[in-house]
mmCIF file of C-alpha atoms in Angstrom:
data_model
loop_
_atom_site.group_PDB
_atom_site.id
_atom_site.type_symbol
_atom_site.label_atom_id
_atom_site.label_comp_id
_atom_site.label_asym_id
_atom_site.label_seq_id
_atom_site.Cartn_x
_atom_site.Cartn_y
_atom_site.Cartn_z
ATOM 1 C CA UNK A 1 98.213 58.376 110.828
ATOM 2 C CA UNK A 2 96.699 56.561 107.820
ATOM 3 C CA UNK A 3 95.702 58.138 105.041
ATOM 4 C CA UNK A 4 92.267 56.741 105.290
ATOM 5 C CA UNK A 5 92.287 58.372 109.007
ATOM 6 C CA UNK A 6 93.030 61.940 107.281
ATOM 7 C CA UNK A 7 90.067 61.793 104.454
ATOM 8 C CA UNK A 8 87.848 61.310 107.647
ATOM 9 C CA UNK A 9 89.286 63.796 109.527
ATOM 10 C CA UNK A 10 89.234 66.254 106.815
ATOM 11 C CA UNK A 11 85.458 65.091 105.622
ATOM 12 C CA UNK A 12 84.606 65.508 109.142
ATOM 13 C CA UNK A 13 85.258 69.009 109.705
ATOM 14 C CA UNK A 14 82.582 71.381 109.883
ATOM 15 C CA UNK A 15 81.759 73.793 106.942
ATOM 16 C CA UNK A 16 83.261 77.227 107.638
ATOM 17 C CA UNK A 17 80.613 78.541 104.924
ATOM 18 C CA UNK A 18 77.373 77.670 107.579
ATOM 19 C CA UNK A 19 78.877 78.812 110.659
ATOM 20 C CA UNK A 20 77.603 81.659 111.256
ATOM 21 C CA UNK A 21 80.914 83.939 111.868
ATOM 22 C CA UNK A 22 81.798 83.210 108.390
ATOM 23 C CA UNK A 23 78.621 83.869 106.585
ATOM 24 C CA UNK A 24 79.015 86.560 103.773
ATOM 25 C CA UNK A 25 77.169 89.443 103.807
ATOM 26 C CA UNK A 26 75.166 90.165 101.193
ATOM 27 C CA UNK A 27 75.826 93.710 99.630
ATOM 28 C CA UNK A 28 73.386 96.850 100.804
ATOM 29 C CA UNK A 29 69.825 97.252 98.528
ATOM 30 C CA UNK A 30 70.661 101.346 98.707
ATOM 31 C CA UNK A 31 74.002 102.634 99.074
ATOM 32 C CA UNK A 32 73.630 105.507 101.706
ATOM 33 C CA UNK A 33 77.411 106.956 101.807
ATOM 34 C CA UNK A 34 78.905 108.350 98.373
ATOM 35 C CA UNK A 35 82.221 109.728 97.902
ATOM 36 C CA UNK A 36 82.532 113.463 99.862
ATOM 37 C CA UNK A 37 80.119 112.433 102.466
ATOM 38 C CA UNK A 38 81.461 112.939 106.094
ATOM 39 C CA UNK A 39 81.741 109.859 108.105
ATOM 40 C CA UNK A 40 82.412 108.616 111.793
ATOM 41 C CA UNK A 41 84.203 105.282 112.740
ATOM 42 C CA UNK A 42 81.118 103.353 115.070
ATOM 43 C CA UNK A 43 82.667 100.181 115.868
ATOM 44 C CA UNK A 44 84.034 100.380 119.246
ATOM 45 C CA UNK A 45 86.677 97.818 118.887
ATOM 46 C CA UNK A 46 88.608 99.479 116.494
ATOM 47 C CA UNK A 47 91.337 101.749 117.227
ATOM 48 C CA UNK A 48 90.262 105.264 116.135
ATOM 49 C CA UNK A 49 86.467 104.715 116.803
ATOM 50 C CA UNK A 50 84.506 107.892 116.866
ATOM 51 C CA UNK A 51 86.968 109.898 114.501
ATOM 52 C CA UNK A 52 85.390 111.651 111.969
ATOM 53 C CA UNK A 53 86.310 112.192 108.167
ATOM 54 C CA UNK A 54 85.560 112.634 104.424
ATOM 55 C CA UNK A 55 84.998 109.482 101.912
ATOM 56 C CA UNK A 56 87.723 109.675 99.325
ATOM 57 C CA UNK A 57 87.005 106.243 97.586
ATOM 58 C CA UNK A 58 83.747 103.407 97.896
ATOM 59 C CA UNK A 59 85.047 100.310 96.990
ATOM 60 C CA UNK A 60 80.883 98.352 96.374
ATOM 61 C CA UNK A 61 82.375 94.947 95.060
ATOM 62 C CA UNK A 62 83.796 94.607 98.553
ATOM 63 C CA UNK A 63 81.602 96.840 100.524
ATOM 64 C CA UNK A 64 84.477 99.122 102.214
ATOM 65 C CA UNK A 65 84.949 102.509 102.245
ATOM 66 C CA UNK A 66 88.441 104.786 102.598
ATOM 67 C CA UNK A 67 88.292 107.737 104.857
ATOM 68 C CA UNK A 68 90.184 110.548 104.403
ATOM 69 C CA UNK A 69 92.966 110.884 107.637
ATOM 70 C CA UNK A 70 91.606 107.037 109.269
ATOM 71 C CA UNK A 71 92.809 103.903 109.491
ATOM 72 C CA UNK A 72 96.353 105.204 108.569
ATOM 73 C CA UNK A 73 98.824 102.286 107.810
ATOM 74 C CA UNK A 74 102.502 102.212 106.600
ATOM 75 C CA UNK A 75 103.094 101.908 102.870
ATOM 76 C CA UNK A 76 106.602 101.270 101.915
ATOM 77 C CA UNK A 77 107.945 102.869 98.592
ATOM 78 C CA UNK A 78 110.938 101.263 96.707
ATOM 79 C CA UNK A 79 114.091 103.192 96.020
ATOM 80 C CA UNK A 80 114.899 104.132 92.122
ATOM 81 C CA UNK A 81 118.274 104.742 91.299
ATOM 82 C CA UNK A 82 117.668 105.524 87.660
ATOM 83 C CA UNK A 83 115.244 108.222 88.522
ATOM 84 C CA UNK A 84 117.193 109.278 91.717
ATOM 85 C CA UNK A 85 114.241 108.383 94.286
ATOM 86 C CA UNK A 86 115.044 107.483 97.618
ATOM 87 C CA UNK A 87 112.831 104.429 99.695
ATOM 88 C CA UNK A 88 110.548 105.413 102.387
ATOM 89 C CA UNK A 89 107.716 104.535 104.095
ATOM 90 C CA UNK A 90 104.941 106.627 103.736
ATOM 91 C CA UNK A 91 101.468 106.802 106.096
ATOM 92 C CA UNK A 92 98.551 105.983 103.747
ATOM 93 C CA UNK A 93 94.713 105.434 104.240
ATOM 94 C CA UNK A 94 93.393 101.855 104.369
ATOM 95 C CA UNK A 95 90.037 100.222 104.065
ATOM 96 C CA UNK A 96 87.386 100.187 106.497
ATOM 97 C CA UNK A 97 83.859 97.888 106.062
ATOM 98 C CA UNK A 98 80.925 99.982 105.379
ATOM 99 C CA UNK A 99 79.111 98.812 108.376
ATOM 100 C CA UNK A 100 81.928 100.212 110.888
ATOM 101 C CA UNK A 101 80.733 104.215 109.719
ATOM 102 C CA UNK A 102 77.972 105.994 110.039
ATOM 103 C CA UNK A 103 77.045 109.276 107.989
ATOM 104 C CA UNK A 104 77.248 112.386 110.188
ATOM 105 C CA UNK A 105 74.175 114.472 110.994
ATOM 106 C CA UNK A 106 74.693 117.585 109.793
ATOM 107 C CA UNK A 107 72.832 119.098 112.443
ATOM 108 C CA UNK A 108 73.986 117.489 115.839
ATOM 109 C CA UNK A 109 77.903 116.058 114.268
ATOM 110 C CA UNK A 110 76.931 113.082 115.345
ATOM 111 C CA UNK A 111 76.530 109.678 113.519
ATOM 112 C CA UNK A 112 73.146 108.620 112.038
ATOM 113 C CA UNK A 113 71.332 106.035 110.460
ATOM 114 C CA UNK A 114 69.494 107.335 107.523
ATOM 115 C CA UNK A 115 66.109 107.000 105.716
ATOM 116 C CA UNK A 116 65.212 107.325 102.191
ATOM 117 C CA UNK A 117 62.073 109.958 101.166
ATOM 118 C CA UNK A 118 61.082 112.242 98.211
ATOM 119 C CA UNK A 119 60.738 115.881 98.870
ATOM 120 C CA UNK A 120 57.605 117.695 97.248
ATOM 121 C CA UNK A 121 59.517 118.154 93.565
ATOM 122 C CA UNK A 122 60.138 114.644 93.421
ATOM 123 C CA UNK A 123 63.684 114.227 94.356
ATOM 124 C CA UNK A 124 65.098 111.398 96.400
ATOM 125 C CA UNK A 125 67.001 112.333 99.768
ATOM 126 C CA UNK A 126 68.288 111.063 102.747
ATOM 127 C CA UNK A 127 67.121 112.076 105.909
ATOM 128 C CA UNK A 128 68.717 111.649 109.426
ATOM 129 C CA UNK A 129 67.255 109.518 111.764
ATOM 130 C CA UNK A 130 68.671 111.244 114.576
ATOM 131 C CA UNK A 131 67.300 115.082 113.756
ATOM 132 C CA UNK A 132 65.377 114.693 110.935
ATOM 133 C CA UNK A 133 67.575 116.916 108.484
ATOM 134 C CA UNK A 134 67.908 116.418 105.195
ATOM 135 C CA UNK A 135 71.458 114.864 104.427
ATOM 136 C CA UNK A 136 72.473 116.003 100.591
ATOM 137 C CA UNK A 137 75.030 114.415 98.335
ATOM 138 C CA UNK A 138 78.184 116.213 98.227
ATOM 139 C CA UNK A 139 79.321 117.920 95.099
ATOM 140 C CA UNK A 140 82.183 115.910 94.796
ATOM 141 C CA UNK A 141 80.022 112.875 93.804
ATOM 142 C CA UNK A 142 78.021 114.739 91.598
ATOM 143 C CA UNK A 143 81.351 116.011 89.473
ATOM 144 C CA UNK A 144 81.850 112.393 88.873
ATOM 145 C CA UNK A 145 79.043 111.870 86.946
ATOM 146 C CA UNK A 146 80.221 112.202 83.417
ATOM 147 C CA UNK A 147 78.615 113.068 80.181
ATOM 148 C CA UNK A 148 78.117 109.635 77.754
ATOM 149 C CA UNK A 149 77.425 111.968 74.634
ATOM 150 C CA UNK A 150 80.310 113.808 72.875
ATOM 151 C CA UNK A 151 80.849 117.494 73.245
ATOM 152 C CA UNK A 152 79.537 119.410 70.011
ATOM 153 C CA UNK A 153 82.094 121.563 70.387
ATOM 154 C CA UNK A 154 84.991 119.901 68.215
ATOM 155 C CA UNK A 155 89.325 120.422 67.186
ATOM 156 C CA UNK A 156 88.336 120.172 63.261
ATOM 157 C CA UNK A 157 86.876 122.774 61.357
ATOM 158 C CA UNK A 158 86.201 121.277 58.302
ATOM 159 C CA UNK A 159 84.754 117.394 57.357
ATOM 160 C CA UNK A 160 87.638 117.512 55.022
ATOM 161 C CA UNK A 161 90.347 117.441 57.747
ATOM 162 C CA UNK A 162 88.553 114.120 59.371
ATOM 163 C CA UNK A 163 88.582 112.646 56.423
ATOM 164 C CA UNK A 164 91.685 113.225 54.720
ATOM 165 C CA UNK A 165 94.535 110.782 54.728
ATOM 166 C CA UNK A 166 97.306 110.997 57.149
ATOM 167 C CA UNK A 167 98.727 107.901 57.460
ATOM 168 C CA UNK A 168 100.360 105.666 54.115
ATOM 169 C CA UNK A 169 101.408 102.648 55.212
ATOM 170 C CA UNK A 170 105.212 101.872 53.870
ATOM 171 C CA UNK A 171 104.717 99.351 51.187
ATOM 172 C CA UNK A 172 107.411 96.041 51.184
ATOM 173 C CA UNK A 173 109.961 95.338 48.626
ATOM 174 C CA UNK A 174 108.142 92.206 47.470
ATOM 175 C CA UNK A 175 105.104 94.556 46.986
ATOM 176 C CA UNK A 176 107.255 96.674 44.998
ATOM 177 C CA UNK A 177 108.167 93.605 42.570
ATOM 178 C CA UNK A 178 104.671 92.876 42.129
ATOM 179 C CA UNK A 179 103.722 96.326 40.968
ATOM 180 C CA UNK A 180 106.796 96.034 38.789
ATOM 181 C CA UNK A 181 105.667 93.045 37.308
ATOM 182 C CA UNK A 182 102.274 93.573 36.808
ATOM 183 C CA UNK A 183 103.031 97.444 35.305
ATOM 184 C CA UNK A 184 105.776 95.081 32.872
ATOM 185 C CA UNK A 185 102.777 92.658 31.839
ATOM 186 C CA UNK A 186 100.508 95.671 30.779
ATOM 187 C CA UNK A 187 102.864 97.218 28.834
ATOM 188 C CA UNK A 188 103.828 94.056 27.353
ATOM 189 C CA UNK A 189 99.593 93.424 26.777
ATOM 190 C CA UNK A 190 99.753 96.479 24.733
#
């Protein structure tokens, strides 16, 4: 085959990025699951569908989620001879797409689609589709949240101790000949 016959070929080939298997999905307006929420696998092509489980990690750049005891695949784990630890292969928790689990109603234990609404203080919840429960966040994902401003409770007990010098950095021999000299012209000056 000429290599003029291969361009066309290759120019010729449809664009995998408009079919529309192989269109990206754009990522969720409103997160519904959080870490601690309990989830079930929905799609039925997958191998544990409709097990149930806990979100350990959310993974938003590329919209997956891991559930706690799901989707268990082998991880293999070197041998160390310096440290005296044996290889093995270990069962650990993969990746599943956000759209293949649903949050659980807390209500019926089944899976749910869930709307967004403000209760009469104000707050924003999630509600189940399914029973109409309200569907709160689990501790776990509030613990997360962490505090941007330092603690005012502090080590030091004086301003003294921050400030007070710790550290002298060890001076070089050619430093040392400097100071020499100069301390030699000053006493020379005088």
């Amino acid at each position: 085959m000429s290599g003029r016959v291969k361009l066309m070929n290759i120019l010729m080939r449809p664009n995998r990025s408009k079919l529309k298997g192989y269109q990206k999905q754009p990522p969720p307006k409103r997160w519904t699951i959080v870490r601690g929420d309990t989830v079930q696998v929905i799609d039925r092509k997958h191998p544990e569908y409709g097990k149930q489980g806990t979100v350990q990690v959310v993974i938003r750049e590329k919209m997956r989620v891991i559930v706690e005891n799901v989707n268990l695949g082998p991880k293999r784990i070197k041998a160390d001879q310096e440290r005296g630890i044996k290889g093995e292969t270990i069962m650990q928790e993969r990746s599943l797409h956000y759209s293949n689990v649903n949050l659980v109603d807390p209500v019926t234990g089944f899976p749910t689609k869930v709307n967004w609404s403000y209760l009469d203080d104000g707050t924003k919840v999630r509600i189940s589709k399914r029973s109409g429960a309200v569907i709160p966040k689990p501790d776990v994902w509030k613990s997360k949240m962490r505090n941007i401003l330092p603690s005012e409770d502090s080590d030091t007990v004086k301003d003294e101790d921050v400030w007070a010098v710790t550290y002298e950095e060890p001076t070089s021999k050619w430093a040392d000949l400097l100071r020499a000299l100069e301390e030699d012209e000053k006493k020379a000056g005088l």
